[in-house]
XYZ file of N, CA and C in Angstrom:
759
model
N -1.536 -28.600 -19.612
C -2.103 -27.652 -20.476
C -3.588 -28.128 -20.423
N -4.463 -26.933 -20.692
C -5.799 -27.466 -21.011
C -5.949 -27.918 -22.382
N -6.697 -28.721 -22.652
C -6.915 -29.085 -24.249
C -8.452 -29.437 -24.429
N -8.822 -28.956 -25.781
C -9.881 -29.787 -26.486
C -9.759 -30.693 -27.307
N -10.894 -31.700 -27.231
C -10.659 -32.828 -27.946
C -11.539 -32.953 -28.876
N -11.878 -32.059 -29.898
C -12.974 -32.194 -31.031
C -12.093 -32.801 -32.277
N -10.597 -32.655 -32.241
C -9.967 -33.374 -33.523
C -9.655 -34.642 -32.966
N -10.008 -35.773 -33.852
C -9.189 -37.083 -33.761
C -8.735 -37.630 -34.910
N -7.339 -38.228 -34.514
C -6.744 -38.986 -35.637
C -6.370 -40.087 -35.242
N -7.150 -41.054 -35.987
C -6.794 -42.680 -35.583
C -7.160 -43.047 -34.276
N -8.250 -42.434 -33.776
C -8.854 -42.581 -32.491
C -8.167 -41.962 -31.090
N -7.028 -41.216 -31.373
C -6.200 -40.511 -30.413
C -6.676 -38.900 -30.619
N -6.915 -38.443 -29.545
C -7.189 -36.818 -29.603
C -6.368 -36.283 -29.595
N -5.914 -35.024 -30.497
C -5.132 -34.198 -30.660
C -5.133 -33.078 -29.639
N -4.365 -33.012 -28.750
C -4.207 -31.903 -27.744
C -4.142 -30.267 -28.461
N -5.095 -29.598 -28.132
C -5.183 -28.230 -28.808
C -5.137 -27.194 -27.927
N -4.212 -26.134 -27.854
C -4.417 -25.320 -26.742
C -5.514 -24.391 -26.884
N -6.128 -24.183 -25.530
C -7.316 -23.332 -25.517
C -7.280 -21.862 -25.837
N -5.701 -21.074 -25.512
C -5.622 -19.999 -25.580
C -5.792 -19.604 -27.013
N -6.611 -18.539 -27.164
C -6.942 -18.184 -28.418
C -6.787 -16.497 -28.284
N -6.837 -15.645 -29.298
C -6.832 -14.244 -29.523
C -7.592 -13.465 -28.773
N -9.067 -14.221 -28.493
C -9.804 -13.785 -27.474
C -9.369 -13.431 -26.208
N -8.656 -14.780 -25.424
C -8.710 -14.947 -24.157
C -7.204 -13.872 -24.057
N -6.562 -13.613 -25.124
C -5.456 -12.895 -24.955
C -5.645 -11.366 -25.089
N -6.789 -11.112 -25.366
C -7.256 -9.603 -25.381
C -7.860 -9.277 -24.123
N -8.532 -10.382 -23.632
C -8.835 -10.237 -21.958
C -7.723 -10.047 -21.055
N -7.062 -11.098 -21.354
C -5.603 -10.989 -20.702
C -5.003 -9.304 -20.456
N -4.956 -9.086 -21.637
C -4.563 -7.596 -21.993
C -5.129 -6.699 -21.568
N -6.464 -6.676 -21.700
C -7.503 -5.813 -20.915
C -7.710 -5.468 -19.289
N -7.061 -7.107 -18.878
C -6.864 -6.828 -17.326
C -5.570 -6.178 -16.892
N -4.563 -6.350 -17.808
C -2.903 -5.935 -17.735
C -3.557 -4.403 -17.495
N -4.127 -3.772 -18.587
C -4.232 -2.135 -18.420
C -5.383 -1.850 -17.609
N -6.082 -2.391 -17.218
C -6.968 -2.053 -15.816
C -6.106 -2.173 -14.659
N -5.457 -2.884 -14.449
C -4.423 -3.022 -13.048
C -3.907 -1.993 -13.173
N -2.886 -1.852 -14.191
C -1.789 -0.763 -14.490
C -2.677 0.769 -14.244
N -3.503 1.013 -14.788
C -3.983 2.162 -14.586
C -4.676 2.631 -13.119
N -5.244 1.496 -12.707
C -5.831 1.498 -11.144
C -4.389 1.787 -10.355
N -3.520 1.096 -10.535
C -2.173 1.082 -9.757
C -1.536 2.469 -9.607
N -1.329 2.916 -11.020
C -0.700 4.145 -11.141
C -1.257 5.584 -11.223
N -2.601 5.296 -11.861
C -3.054 6.746 -12.284
C -3.157 6.733 -13.910
N -3.941 8.073 -14.294
C -4.230 8.159 -15.407
C -2.845 7.941 -16.082
N -2.792 7.184 -17.352
C -1.911 7.160 -18.376
C -2.345 7.386 -19.605
N -1.077 7.836 -20.587
C -1.287 8.559 -21.923
C -1.122 6.870 -22.788
N -1.693 6.718 -23.798
C -1.398 5.747 -25.102
C 0.206 5.238 -24.769
N 0.619 6.155 -25.122
C 2.259 5.902 -25.150
C 2.692 5.295 -23.882
N 2.537 5.670 -22.609
C 2.846 5.065 -21.492
C 2.226 3.765 -21.289
N 1.143 3.570 -21.850
C 0.632 1.830 -21.542
C 1.335 1.221 -22.277
N 1.497 1.653 -23.686
C 2.532 0.839 -24.573
C 3.765 0.431 -23.868
N 4.273 1.510 -23.404
C 5.758 1.327 -23.242
C 6.058 0.512 -21.655
N 4.925 0.764 -20.696
C 5.063 -0.007 -19.377
C 4.563 -1.446 -19.511
N 3.777 -1.511 -20.519
C 3.248 -3.262 -20.422
C 3.938 -3.998 -21.554
N 4.624 -3.171 -22.396
C 4.925 -3.729 -23.353
C 4.123 -4.600 -24.511
N 2.937 -3.882 -24.583
C 1.983 -4.410 -25.513
C 2.280 -3.751 -26.822
N 2.015 -4.452 -27.882
C 1.812 -4.326 -29.103
C 1.118 -2.965 -29.717
N 1.611 -1.956 -30.215
C 0.943 -0.680 -30.471
C -0.051 -1.020 -31.461
N 0.016 -2.001 -32.357
C -0.953 -2.171 -33.352
C -2.603 -2.378 -32.752
N -2.451 -3.002 -31.647
C -3.476 -3.702 -30.859
C -4.213 -2.841 -29.660
N -3.341 -1.963 -29.223
C -3.835 -1.306 -27.821
C -4.633 -0.318 -28.196
N -4.705 0.402 -29.504
C -5.510 1.513 -29.731
C -7.091 0.920 -29.748
N -7.318 -0.360 -30.465
C -8.899 -1.211 -30.296
C -9.049 -1.394 -29.132
N -7.998 -1.890 -28.201
C -8.262 -2.389 -27.006
C -8.734 -1.186 -26.121
N -8.382 0.269 -26.137
C -8.292 1.261 -25.322
C -9.829 1.598 -25.696
N -10.113 1.547 -27.088
C -11.530 1.935 -27.400
C -12.739 1.346 -27.095
N -12.499 -0.228 -26.856
C -13.217 -1.184 -26.382
C -13.494 -1.158 -24.939
N -12.560 -0.990 -24.066
C -12.520 -0.603 -22.789
C -13.582 0.802 -22.441
N -12.981 1.856 -23.321
C -13.842 3.174 -22.940
C -15.041 3.026 -23.481
N -15.572 2.217 -24.469
C -17.074 1.967 -24.801
C -17.846 1.175 -23.813
N -17.172 0.565 -22.951
C -17.825 -0.298 -22.015
C -17.876 0.398 -20.494
N -17.155 1.818 -20.589
C -17.105 2.595 -19.345
C -16.135 2.300 -18.301
N -15.295 1.200 -18.603
C -14.151 0.627 -17.850
C -12.625 1.480 -17.868
N -12.761 2.157 -18.847
C -12.059 3.451 -19.223
C -12.381 4.714 -19.545
N -12.042 5.871 -19.064
C -12.441 7.014 -19.628
C -11.118 7.951 -20.043
N -11.357 8.473 -21.171
C -10.365 9.400 -21.826
C -10.604 10.521 -21.671
N -9.601 11.522 -21.003
C -9.671 12.904 -20.809
C -9.094 13.669 -21.965
N -10.158 14.414 -23.037
C -10.122 15.073 -24.319
C -8.783 16.031 -23.763
N -8.603 16.566 -23.012
C -7.396 17.594 -22.663
C -6.097 16.993 -22.502
N -5.915 16.074 -21.600
C -4.528 15.812 -21.550
C -4.534 14.242 -22.190
N -5.617 13.724 -23.005
C -5.225 12.654 -23.592
C -5.088 11.368 -22.630
N -5.256 11.186 -21.332
C -4.862 10.217 -20.564
C -6.034 9.259 -20.363
N -5.881 7.906 -19.955
C -6.853 7.244 -19.855
C -6.892 6.850 -18.084
N -8.190 6.743 -17.721
C -8.158 6.964 -16.155
C -9.565 5.635 -16.007
N -9.728 5.086 -14.951
C -10.389 3.813 -14.557
C -12.044 4.831 -14.758
N -13.210 4.151 -15.653
C -14.096 4.495 -15.905
C -15.288 4.018 -14.621
N -16.139 4.911 -14.865
C -17.639 4.838 -14.159
C -18.227 3.662 -14.016
N -18.291 2.652 -15.066
C -18.587 1.459 -15.072
C -18.065 0.477 -14.025
N -16.712 0.981 -14.061
C -15.558 0.283 -12.902
C -15.783 0.392 -11.704
N -16.247 1.798 -11.522
C -16.379 2.287 -10.252
C -17.741 1.786 -9.531
N -18.740 1.488 -10.685
C -20.029 0.887 -10.090
C -19.835 -0.562 -9.787
N -19.066 -1.167 -10.552
C -18.909 -2.616 -10.327
C -18.167 -2.511 -8.806
N -17.076 -1.635 -8.656
C -16.539 -1.705 -7.295
C -17.223 -1.406 -6.219
N -18.197 -0.675 -6.207
C -19.114 -0.410 -5.244
C -20.127 -1.787 -5.051
N -20.351 -2.366 -6.074
C -21.254 -3.559 -5.855
C -20.359 -4.946 -5.009
N -19.131 -4.814 -5.723
C -18.187 -6.020 -5.103
C -17.885 -5.962 -3.559
N -17.658 -4.343 -3.272
C -17.607 -4.154 -1.815
C -18.768 -4.347 -1.307
N -19.809 -4.181 -1.783
C -20.757 -4.539 -0.822
C -21.311 -6.081 -0.647
N -20.755 -6.914 -1.622
C -20.793 -8.283 -1.653
C -19.634 -9.013 -1.076
N -18.526 -8.380 -1.161
C -17.314 -8.974 -0.706
C -16.743 -8.093 0.476
N -17.269 -8.466 1.655
C -16.712 -7.713 2.905
C -15.674 -8.529 3.664
N -14.203 -8.041 3.467
C -13.542 -8.603 4.069
C -13.406 -9.021 5.625
N -13.728 -8.212 5.996
C -14.199 -8.736 7.612
C -15.129 -9.676 7.919
N -16.203 -9.746 6.718
C -17.186 -10.899 7.119
C -16.473 -12.358 6.691
N -15.791 -12.247 5.549
C -14.904 -13.408 5.096
C -13.796 -13.778 5.903
N -13.354 -12.899 6.937
C -12.069 -13.066 7.480
C -12.339 -13.564 8.844
N -13.799 -13.343 9.177
C -14.136 -13.669 10.871
C -14.005 -14.915 11.301
N -14.207 -16.185 10.599
C -13.791 -17.375 10.872
C -12.463 -17.970 11.255
N -11.572 -16.854 10.469
C -10.251 -17.378 10.223
C -9.438 -16.636 11.700
N -9.901 -15.346 11.745
C -9.376 -14.379 13.004
C -10.079 -15.146 14.479
N -11.387 -15.870 13.967
C -11.842 -16.467 15.613
C -10.773 -17.911 15.620
N -10.590 -18.318 14.435
C -9.686 -19.314 14.747
C -8.194 -19.403 15.385
N -8.067 -17.985 14.818
C -6.277 -17.709 15.394
C -6.321 -17.414 16.823
N -7.549 -16.441 17.300
C -7.897 -16.431 18.600
C -7.886 -17.647 19.618
N -8.416 -18.550 19.166
C -8.391 -19.848 19.801
C -7.072 -20.947 19.700
N -6.767 -20.632 18.430
C -5.570 -21.331 18.553
C -4.044 -20.828 19.494
N -4.299 -19.355 19.463
C -3.201 -18.956 20.046
C -3.579 -18.436 21.486
N -4.774 -18.297 21.816
C -5.013 -18.006 23.344
C -4.726 -16.245 23.335
N -4.993 -15.538 22.081
C -4.586 -13.972 22.664
C -5.885 -13.303 21.630
N -5.693 -12.080 21.743
C -6.810 -11.146 21.195
C -5.933 -11.104 19.426
N -7.155 -11.646 18.885
C -6.811 -11.617 17.244
C -7.398 -10.344 16.475
N -6.690 -9.957 15.587
C -7.407 -8.591 15.019
C -7.143 -8.759 13.649
N -8.275 -7.987 12.937
C -7.930 -7.947 11.408
C -7.936 -5.985 11.392
N -6.804 -5.437 10.577
C -6.934 -4.222 10.521
C -6.908 -3.869 9.156
N -7.918 -3.297 8.557
C -8.017 -2.665 7.417
C -7.243 -1.394 6.861
N -6.710 -1.242 6.203
C -5.882 -0.056 5.487
C -6.631 1.086 5.050
N -6.629 1.994 5.477
C -7.474 3.413 4.982
C -6.527 4.499 4.900
N -6.350 4.890 3.480
C -5.696 5.816 3.682
C -4.285 5.724 4.009
N -3.587 6.491 4.911
C -2.520 6.613 5.912
C -2.377 5.759 7.116
N -3.587 4.649 7.535
C -3.652 4.252 8.895
C -3.882 2.726 8.279
N -4.150 2.016 9.721
C -4.632 0.651 9.726
C -5.890 1.046 10.624
N -6.959 0.699 10.420
C -8.228 0.612 11.226
C -8.498 -1.081 11.854
N -8.548 -0.955 12.997
C -9.285 -2.366 13.580
C -10.518 -2.770 13.177
N -10.890 -3.146 12.340
C -12.069 -3.801 11.605
C -13.023 -5.104 12.625
N -12.104 -5.647 13.119
C -12.470 -7.009 13.806
C -11.677 -7.296 14.799
N -12.057 -7.708 16.053
C -11.223 -7.932 17.175
C -12.027 -9.052 17.886
N -11.127 -10.029 18.043
C -11.386 -11.475 18.639
C -11.003 -11.444 19.801
N -11.548 -11.337 21.214
C -10.793 -11.376 22.330
C -11.132 -12.734 23.466
N -10.527 -13.604 23.816
C -10.698 -14.710 24.326
C -11.341 -14.054 25.612
N -12.479 -14.962 25.875
C -13.273 -14.790 27.232
C -13.044 -15.451 28.514
N -11.925 -16.251 28.408
C -11.927 -17.386 29.371
C -10.185 -17.095 30.015
N -9.657 -15.922 29.957
C -8.361 -15.589 30.421
C -8.338 -14.007 30.319
N -7.495 -13.460 31.165
C -6.911 -12.155 31.092
C -6.562 -11.702 29.670
N -6.614 -11.085 28.771
C -6.367 -10.370 27.396
C -6.551 -9.129 27.297
N -5.464 -8.728 26.206
C -5.876 -7.358 25.574
C -6.887 -6.819 25.057
N -7.474 -5.643 25.441
C -8.515 -5.005 24.818
C -8.227 -3.984 23.856
N -8.532 -4.410 22.506
C -8.325 -2.978 21.644
C -9.544 -2.731 21.072
N -9.957 -1.567 21.101
C -11.109 -1.095 20.550
C -11.494 -1.019 19.209
N -12.322 -1.503 18.813
C -12.819 -1.560 17.039
C -12.735 -0.191 16.695
N -12.348 0.248 15.627
C -12.233 1.769 15.123
C -10.874 1.927 15.078
N -9.994 1.684 16.174
C -8.927 2.284 16.533
C -7.893 2.241 15.450
N -7.100 3.617 15.242
C -5.954 3.748 13.921
C -4.804 3.320 14.509
N -4.241 2.607 13.653
C -2.559 2.675 13.795
C -1.903 3.576 12.673
N -0.967 4.499 12.709
C -0.604 4.915 11.615
C 0.694 4.108 10.927
N 0.731 4.399 9.579
C 1.608 2.991 9.109
C 3.093 3.386 9.428
N 3.543 4.064 10.048
C 4.765 4.127 10.397
C 5.105 3.591 11.934
N 4.021 2.953 12.673
C 4.353 2.442 13.945
C 3.771 0.897 13.949
N 4.317 0.372 14.713
C 3.687 -1.065 14.780
C 3.655 -2.065 13.606
N 2.388 -2.947 13.384
C 2.022 -3.576 12.456
C 1.637 -2.824 10.992
N 1.843 -1.307 11.035
C 1.383 -0.553 10.289
C 2.833 -0.384 9.065
N 3.771 -0.787 9.642
C 4.832 -0.495 8.926
C 5.019 -2.000 7.973
N 4.030 -2.709 8.043
C 4.129 -4.054 7.224
C 3.537 -3.417 5.726
N 2.056 -2.362 5.888
C 1.837 -1.844 4.658
C 3.095 -0.928 4.033
N 3.707 -0.328 5.014
C 4.815 0.740 4.409
C 5.997 -0.054 3.833
N 6.286 -1.314 4.343
C 7.036 -1.965 3.543
C 7.043 -2.620 2.459
N 5.967 -2.414 2.058
C 5.261 -3.153 0.687
C 4.862 -2.010 -0.153
N 5.061 -0.810 0.256
C 4.695 0.171 -0.671
C 5.895 0.559 -1.744
N 5.290 0.876 -3.225
C 6.798 1.322 -3.725
C 7.696 2.390 -3.384
N 8.903 2.472 -3.709
C 9.899 3.322 -2.774
C 9.354 4.744 -3.123
N 8.336 5.114 -3.986
C 8.456 6.430 -3.962
C 7.514 6.922 -3.323
N 6.155 6.224 -3.196
C 5.014 6.088 -2.532
C 5.566 5.876 -0.413
N 6.363 5.164 -0.541
C 6.902 5.148 0.555
C 7.585 6.583 1.009
N 8.462 6.984 0.112
C 9.332 8.367 0.593
C 8.451 9.353 0.571
N 7.282 9.461 -0.119
C 6.075 10.307 -0.045
C 5.193 10.616 1.467
N 5.423 9.288 1.881
C 4.434 9.077 2.947
C 5.223 9.512 3.946
N 6.536 9.413 4.391
C 7.210 9.558 5.514
C 7.765 11.013 5.259
N 7.856 11.644 4.154
C 7.845 12.848 4.205
C 6.527 13.824 4.789
N 5.503 13.214 4.427
C 4.106 13.755 4.989
C 4.083 13.647 6.322
N 4.494 12.924 6.801
C 4.095 12.459 8.192
C 5.447 13.026 9.145
N 6.583 13.412 8.556
C 7.615 13.939 9.204
C 8.393 12.753 10.014
N 8.657 11.654 9.370
C 9.085 10.682 10.414
C 10.007 9.679 9.684
N 11.194 9.219 10.176
C 11.977 8.336 9.719
C 12.041 7.240 10.016
N 12.056 6.390 9.036
C 12.078 4.791 9.374
C 13.104 4.186 8.458
N 14.141 3.031 9.140
C 15.278 2.819 8.391
C 14.532 1.923 6.964
N 15.001 2.254 5.860
C 14.527 1.453 4.972
C 15.140 0.116 4.908
N 16.348 -0.063 5.131
C 16.587 -1.418 5.415
C 16.024 -2.272 6.212
N 14.949 -1.824 7.494
C 14.328 -2.620 8.236
C 13.017 -2.867 7.555
N 12.676 -1.963 6.570
C 11.280 -2.349 6.184
C 11.651 -3.227 5.276
N 12.915 -3.060 4.212
C 12.887 -4.511 3.031
C 13.067 -5.781 3.583
N 13.659 -5.694 4.991
C 13.515 -6.872 5.833
C 12.385 -7.614 6.319
N 11.513 -6.375 6.583
C 10.205 -6.914 6.977
C 9.434 -7.558 5.747
N 9.910 -6.950 4.648
C 9.060 -7.099 3.318
C 9.474 -8.729 3.033
N 10.981 -9.078 3.093
C 11.071 -10.692 2.825
C 10.791 -11.556 4.087
N 10.911 -11.091 5.285
C 10.545 -11.883 6.456
C 9.029 -12.095 6.269
N 7.985 -11.421 6.106
C 6.684 -11.884 5.861
C 5.633 -11.631 6.905
N 6.623 -10.882 8.333
C 5.653 -10.506 9.258
C 6.174 -9.858 10.293
N 5.911 -9.302 11.070
C 6.425 -8.180 12.002
C 6.281 -8.707 13.479
N 7.256 -8.174 14.510
C 6.861 -8.489 15.572
C 7.127 -6.918 16.384
N 6.291 -6.995 17.246
C 5.997 -5.385 17.970
C 5.934 -5.737 19.384
N 7.035 -4.910 20.053
C 7.055 -4.729 21.577
C 6.715 -3.340 22.011
N 5.258 -2.854 22.340
C 5.079 -1.895 23.029
C 5.028 -0.647 21.991
N 4.914 -0.931 20.839
C 5.069 0.471 19.712
C 3.713 1.314 19.648
N 2.539 0.592 19.964
C 1.436 1.282 19.893
C 0.939 1.172 21.408
N 0.806 0.494 21.789
C 0.271 0.432 23.207
C 1.383 0.110 24.027
N 1.704 0.675 25.563
C 2.937 0.033 26.203
C 2.490 -1.112 26.979
N 3.318 -1.771 26.593
C 3.390 -3.039 27.677
C 2.658 -4.495 26.770
N 2.249 -3.853 25.348
C 1.617 -4.956 24.944
C 2.232 -5.511 23.418
N 2.413 -6.694 23.378
C 3.250 -7.663 22.270
C 2.334 -7.798 21.220
N 2.766 -7.730 19.537
C 1.972 -8.044 18.985
C 3.145 -8.702 17.701
N 2.250 -9.621 16.978
C 2.786 -9.899 15.942
C 1.757 -9.733 14.651
N 2.205 -9.395 13.297
C 1.316 -9.007 12.225
C 1.750 -9.553 11.068
N 1.124 -9.861 10.307
C 0.982 -10.549 8.759
C 0.322 -9.703 7.569
N 1.026 -9.267 6.486
C 0.056 -8.620 5.574
C -0.967 -9.377 4.836
N -2.056 -8.903 4.373
C -3.195 -9.488 3.427
C -3.141 -8.840 2.178
N -3.017 -9.574 1.204
C -2.692 -8.926 -0.272
C -4.045 -8.618 -0.998
N -4.209 -7.867 -2.105
C -5.611 -8.454 -3.017
C -4.854 -8.551 -4.089
N -5.953 -8.887 -5.096
C -5.402 -9.600 -6.355
C -4.406 -9.126 -7.049
N -4.068 -7.579 -6.859
C -2.808 -6.651 -7.502
C -1.626 -6.920 -6.598
N -1.763 -7.401 -5.498
C -0.443 -7.445 -5.221
C -0.385 -6.279 -3.855
N -1.523 -5.613 -4.024
C -1.396 -4.359 -3.029
C -1.731 -4.904 -1.405
N -1.293 -4.654 -0.454
C -1.691 -4.932 1.235
C -2.841 -3.925 1.376
N -3.789 -4.963 1.604
C -4.904 -4.177 1.850
C -5.448 -4.479 3.378
N -4.954 -5.384 3.962
C -5.220 -5.450 5.396
C -4.053 -5.878 6.285
N -4.083 -6.293 7.586
C -3.146 -7.016 8.407
C -3.679 -7.639 9.178
N -3.324 -8.943 9.323
C -3.609 -9.752 10.626
C -2.670 -9.824 11.859
N -3.336 -9.522 12.826
C -2.598 -9.447 14.201
C -2.867 -10.260 15.749
N -2.182 -10.466 16.284
C -2.571 -10.785 17.588
C -1.754 -10.152 18.499
N -2.214 -10.030 20.026
C -1.751 -9.076 20.768
C -1.917 -9.755 22.037
N -0.929 -9.528 22.928
C -1.099 -9.914 24.313
C -0.154 -9.050 25.335
N -0.293 -9.684 26.347
C 0.663 -8.992 27.744
C 1.994 -9.670 27.451
N 1.964 -10.759 26.882
C 3.306 -11.284 26.986
C 3.787 -11.476 25.764
N 5.265 -11.960 25.518
C 5.690 -12.405 24.160
C 5.120 -13.447 23.143
N 4.379 -12.763 21.975
C 3.907 -13.578 21.053
C 4.716 -13.982 19.758
N 5.678 -13.802 19.861
C 6.431 -14.221 18.952
C 6.675 -15.878 18.376
N 6.419 -16.706 19.284
C 6.559 -18.221 18.922
C 5.050 -18.312 18.169
N 4.080 -17.271 17.961
C 2.777 -17.678 17.240
C 3.093 -17.324 15.863
N 4.229 -16.818 15.478
C 4.536 -16.046 14.249
C 3.997 -16.858 12.986
N 4.176 -18.022 12.744
C 3.763 -19.002 11.628
C 2.284 -19.046 11.871
N 1.701 -18.933 12.720
C 0.065 -19.157 12.743
C -0.710 -17.751 12.258
N 0.059 -16.658 12.881
C -0.679 -15.546 12.095
C -0.279 -15.404 10.574
N 1.000 -15.935 10.403
C 1.478 -15.627 8.591
C 0.325 -16.626 7.788
N 0.044 -18.022 8.597
C -1.034 -19.152 7.622
C -2.265 -18.222 7.724
N -2.707 -17.001 9.085
C -3.969 -16.759 8.735
C -4.126 -15.747 7.491
N -3.120 -14.943 7.803
C -3.140 -13.986 6.328
C -2.896 -14.536 5.217
N -2.587 -15.598 5.104
C -2.441 -16.308 3.647
C -3.416 -16.945 3.266
N -4.426 -17.549 4.299
C -5.679 -17.695 4.021
C -6.463 -16.806 3.673
N -6.470 -15.511 4.326
C -7.476 -14.522 3.837
C -7.166 -14.182 2.404
N -5.890 -13.970 2.240
C -5.317 -13.566 0.902
C -5.797 -14.527 -0.472
N -5.674 -15.708 -0.010
C -6.203 -16.880 -0.896
C -7.569 -16.756 -1.334
N -8.160 -16.257 -0.290
C -10.002 -16.134 -0.197
C -10.322 -14.705 -1.111
N -9.198 -13.916 -1.163
C -9.707 -12.419 -1.891
C -9.222 -12.437 -3.417
N -7.940 -13.199 -3.468
C -7.389 -13.804 -5.087
C -8.003 -14.971 -5.807
N -8.712 -15.896 -5.137
C -9.279 -16.902 -5.447
C -10.640 -17.091 -5.541
N -11.277 -16.426 -4.480
C -12.487 -16.766 -4.496
C -13.159 -17.685 -3.740
N -12.162 -18.601 -3.045
C -12.398 -19.890 -2.429
C -12.122 -19.628 -0.923
N -13.280 -20.175 -0.541
C -13.254 -19.948 1.214
C -12.384 -21.070 2.017
């Protein structure tokens, strides 16, 4: 527990918790912003019930967030949504925090450690897009073009599908008119990685693992691809994905 030592009795420091009403308010504000970001516009009653926050404090908290431009309130529906200040901050953060730039040393190390083509796929709507491809130059290897898309219902795209909430998953599958075994998706979620044999490109084997953002959503996938089975490298792929997740969630390289 973090302590402060400004009170001393008989030469011994008394431990005092650093948690204050102010830090609690910051924690609650973060909870609200993440909830609205993930779910969409929410009414006051929904915020109170979903987050279990005390009603007496929520109104004042929402007013402060609205005044700062972090939330905006629709006067007709009375719903709160993310504000324009937050949108601006997101754009700035996106420019400064380029996942592909951060991940490049990790992806390159994965290529060197497995002697396979290593890739970073970023999620864009209903697809994964190859944003970074590292290909060994000293051996015959799989060529995968940057920018190529993989639908969420195929290959390593299913790692995103596996971590979607049940309703979002159902809507996606209905929209693309495809059937995927939900038991298989749940197994993928528990397993933490996926092995694919020729699902995206005939004759190409792949292993992928998900990368999570601070709110727990899958924003990207690390993968390796080869003309031979690469299942034995699954632990290395998971380790690379975990490394990038830590960079995104803690800011530490």
